[in-house]
Amino acid sequence: MNYNPIGTIYTDFLEKAGIPIQATFGKNYQAKIILKKEFQEGLKDLSEISHVFLLYHFNQHQDYKMIVKPYMDETPRGLFATRAPKRPNGIGLSLVEILKIEENIIYFKGVDMLNETPLLDIKPFIHDIDYAENSRSGWYERVKEKPRLSDNRF
């Protein structure tokens, strides 16, 4: 199984520590995607959509553990119950807001990724589909202090 990036995400974040740990915490930061020209036609109608999911590759993480201490908690948790960036397939997911699209460049806010992150896909956020009625967030709901920036644990 091979994935080829469709573009690159350019942000102001050059190192892992100090970056927002989720896109919602990075809503005051802006960035851009430069999509490969061969995929530009696929941007048709995207400007009508306010938010998209970005799927990208955590290219600066090579290893992973099945039990981690997530940024939001000091209790060891199972990897798949967290959003820790060190994962078996290194796939990141962020919900971002599109600001504008110019040719093959997408400007957005909601930054929680490092500079020069390889972009794998873009999927529209559709409120009626992506909303989960009666959802639960488990351990996250019990965390009292929720940090918004990363440290050096990953």
Short mmCIF file of C-alpha atoms in Angstrom, two decimals:
data_model
loop_
_atom_site.label_atom_id
_atom_site.label_comp_id
_atom_site.label_asym_id
_atom_site.label_seq_id
_atom_site.Cartn_x
_atom_site.Cartn_y
_atom_site.Cartn_z
CA MET A 1 0.00 0.00 0.00
CA ASN A 2 1.51 3.28 -1.09
CA TYR A 3 0.17 6.79 -0.74
CA ASN A 4 1.47 9.72 -2.71
CA PRO A 5 0.97 13.24 -1.35
CA ILE A 6 -1.40 15.44 -3.32
CA GLY A 7 0.28 18.55 -1.97
CA THR A 8 2.19 20.09 0.91
CA ILE A 9 0.97 22.00 3.98
CA TYR A 10 3.04 25.08 4.84
CA THR A 11 2.79 26.46 8.38
CA ASP A 12 4.86 28.64 10.70
CA PHE A 13 5.59 25.68 12.99
CA LEU A 14 9.08 24.27 12.52
CA GLU A 15 9.33 22.07 15.61
CA LYS A 16 6.98 19.79 17.51
CA ALA A 17 7.00 21.56 20.89
CA GLY A 18 4.67 24.54 21.14
CA ILE A 19 2.36 23.66 18.27
CA PRO A 20 -1.43 23.61 18.91
CA ILE A 21 -2.41 20.03 19.72
CA GLN A 22 -5.68 20.19 17.76
CA ALA A 23 -6.87 22.36 14.90
CA THR A 24 -9.55 23.93 17.08
CA PHE A 25 -6.77 25.22 19.37
CA GLY A 26 -4.92 26.55 16.33
CA LYS A 27 -7.84 28.56 14.99
CA ASN A 28 -5.87 31.81 15.36
CA TYR A 29 -3.10 30.52 13.08
CA GLN A 30 -3.21 30.55 9.31
CA ALA A 31 -1.41 28.36 6.80
CA LYS A 32 -1.59 27.27 3.20
CA ILE A 33 -1.64 24.15 1.10
CA ILE A 34 0.04 24.04 -2.24
CA LEU A 35 -1.73 21.33 -4.16
CA LYS A 36 0.09 19.64 -6.99
CA LYS A 37 -1.09 21.17 -10.27
CA GLU A 38 -2.38 17.81 -11.50
CA PHE A 39 -5.02 17.89 -8.71
CA GLN A 40 -6.09 21.54 -9.11
CA GLU A 41 -9.22 20.63 -11.09
CA GLY A 42 -10.46 18.71 -8.05
CA LEU A 43 -10.80 22.02 -6.17
CA LYS A 44 -13.84 22.93 -8.28
CA ASP A 45 -16.76 23.86 -5.96
CA LEU A 46 -14.62 23.60 -2.82
CA SER A 47 -14.82 27.38 -2.26
CA GLU A 48 -18.53 26.89 -1.44
CA ILE A 49 -17.56 24.78 1.56
CA SER A 50 -16.37 26.45 4.77
CA HIS A 51 -14.61 23.55 6.52
CA VAL A 52 -12.68 20.52 5.34
CA PHE A 53 -10.90 17.58 6.89
CA LEU A 54 -7.23 17.40 5.97
CA LEU A 55 -5.65 13.97 6.03
CA TYR A 56 -1.89 14.13 6.15
CA HIS A 57 1.21 12.16 6.98
CA PHE A 58 3.07 12.63 10.27
CA ASN A 59 6.36 12.57 8.40
CA GLN A 60 8.48 13.50 11.42
CA HIS A 61 7.39 10.54 13.54
CA GLN A 62 8.79 7.09 12.81
CA ASP A 63 7.94 5.03 15.89
CA TYR A 64 4.91 4.50 18.11
CA LYS A 65 3.79 2.86 21.35
CA MET A 66 0.46 1.23 22.13
CA ILE A 67 0.26 2.97 25.52
CA VAL A 68 0.89 6.73 25.61
CA LYS A 69 0.40 9.73 27.86
CA PRO A 70 -1.66 12.06 25.67
CA TYR A 71 -1.11 15.82 25.73
CA MET A 72 -4.44 16.23 27.50
CA ASP A 73 -3.72 13.80 30.35
CA GLU A 74 -0.99 12.31 32.50
CA THR A 75 -2.70 8.92 32.73
CA PRO A 76 -1.35 6.29 30.31
CA ARG A 77 -3.97 5.56 27.66
CA GLY A 78 -4.33 3.15 24.76
CA LEU A 79 -3.01 4.78 21.58
CA PHE A 80 -6.31 4.39 19.72
CA ALA A 81 -8.18 6.20 22.52
CA THR A 82 -5.97 9.25 21.91
CA ARG A 83 -4.96 11.58 19.11
CA ALA A 84 -1.26 11.11 19.75
CA PRO A 85 0.76 11.84 16.58
CA LYS A 86 2.98 8.75 16.79
CA ARG A 87 0.80 6.09 15.12
CA PRO A 88 1.36 2.85 13.20
CA ASN A 89 0.42 4.49 9.88
CA GLY A 90 1.23 8.09 10.81
CA ILE A 91 -2.02 9.55 9.48
CA GLY A 92 -3.15 12.91 10.83
CA LEU A 93 -6.65 14.37 10.64
CA SER A 94 -7.57 18.03 11.16
CA LEU A 95 -10.80 19.94 10.65
CA VAL A 96 -9.84 23.37 9.27
CA GLU A 97 -11.64 26.43 7.94
CA ILE A 98 -10.98 27.49 4.36
CA LEU A 99 -10.23 31.19 4.01
CA LYS A 100 -9.73 31.35 0.25
CA ILE A 101 -8.58 29.34 -2.74
CA GLU A 102 -6.35 30.78 -5.46
CA GLU A 103 -5.61 28.39 -8.30
CA ASN A 104 -3.88 25.42 -6.59
CA ILE A 105 -3.33 27.17 -3.23
CA ILE A 106 -5.73 26.77 -0.31
CA TYR A 107 -5.44 29.24 2.57
CA PHE A 108 -6.91 28.04 5.86
CA LYS A 109 -6.99 28.54 9.61
CA GLY A 110 -6.93 25.89 12.30
CA VAL A 111 -3.27 24.93 12.23
CA ASP A 112 -1.98 21.95 14.21
CA MET A 113 0.59 20.54 11.81
CA LEU A 114 4.27 21.14 11.16
CA ASN A 115 5.66 23.03 8.20
CA GLU A 116 6.03 21.00 5.01
CA THR A 117 3.62 18.27 6.07
CA PRO A 118 2.65 15.99 3.17
CA LEU A 119 -1.08 16.24 2.40
CA LEU A 120 -2.81 12.96 1.53
CA ASP A 121 -6.42 14.03 0.98
CA ILE A 122 -9.07 16.71 1.48
CA LYS A 123 -12.64 15.83 2.44
CA PRO A 124 -15.50 18.28 2.97
CA PHE A 125 -17.07 18.66 6.40
CA ILE A 126 -20.82 18.16 5.99
CA HIS A 127 -22.65 19.08 9.19
CA ASP A 128 -25.61 16.74 8.65
CA ILE A 129 -23.27 13.81 8.03
CA ASP A 130 -20.32 14.50 10.31
CA TYR A 131 -22.33 15.44 13.39
CA ALA A 132 -22.60 12.58 15.89
CA GLU A 133 -25.70 12.75 18.04
CA ASN A 134 -25.25 11.38 21.58
CA SER A 135 -21.46 11.15 21.15
CA ARG A 136 -19.15 10.59 24.13
CA SER A 137 -15.53 11.59 24.58
CA GLY A 138 -14.63 9.21 27.43
CA TRP A 139 -11.56 10.13 29.48
CA TYR A 140 -11.25 13.51 27.76
CA GLU A 141 -14.48 14.67 29.41
CA ARG A 142 -12.92 14.05 32.85
CA VAL A 143 -9.71 16.03 32.25
CA LYS A 144 -9.85 19.26 34.21
CA GLU A 145 -6.96 21.22 32.68
CA LYS A 146 -6.79 20.85 28.93
CA PRO A 147 -3.49 22.08 27.50
CA ARG A 148 -3.63 23.57 24.03
CA LEU A 149 0.01 23.39 22.99
CA SER A 150 2.30 20.40 22.56
CA ASP A 151 5.32 19.62 24.66
CA ASN A 152 8.20 17.25 23.91
CA ARG A 153 6.45 13.95 24.72
CA PHE A 154 5.99 12.93 21.06
#
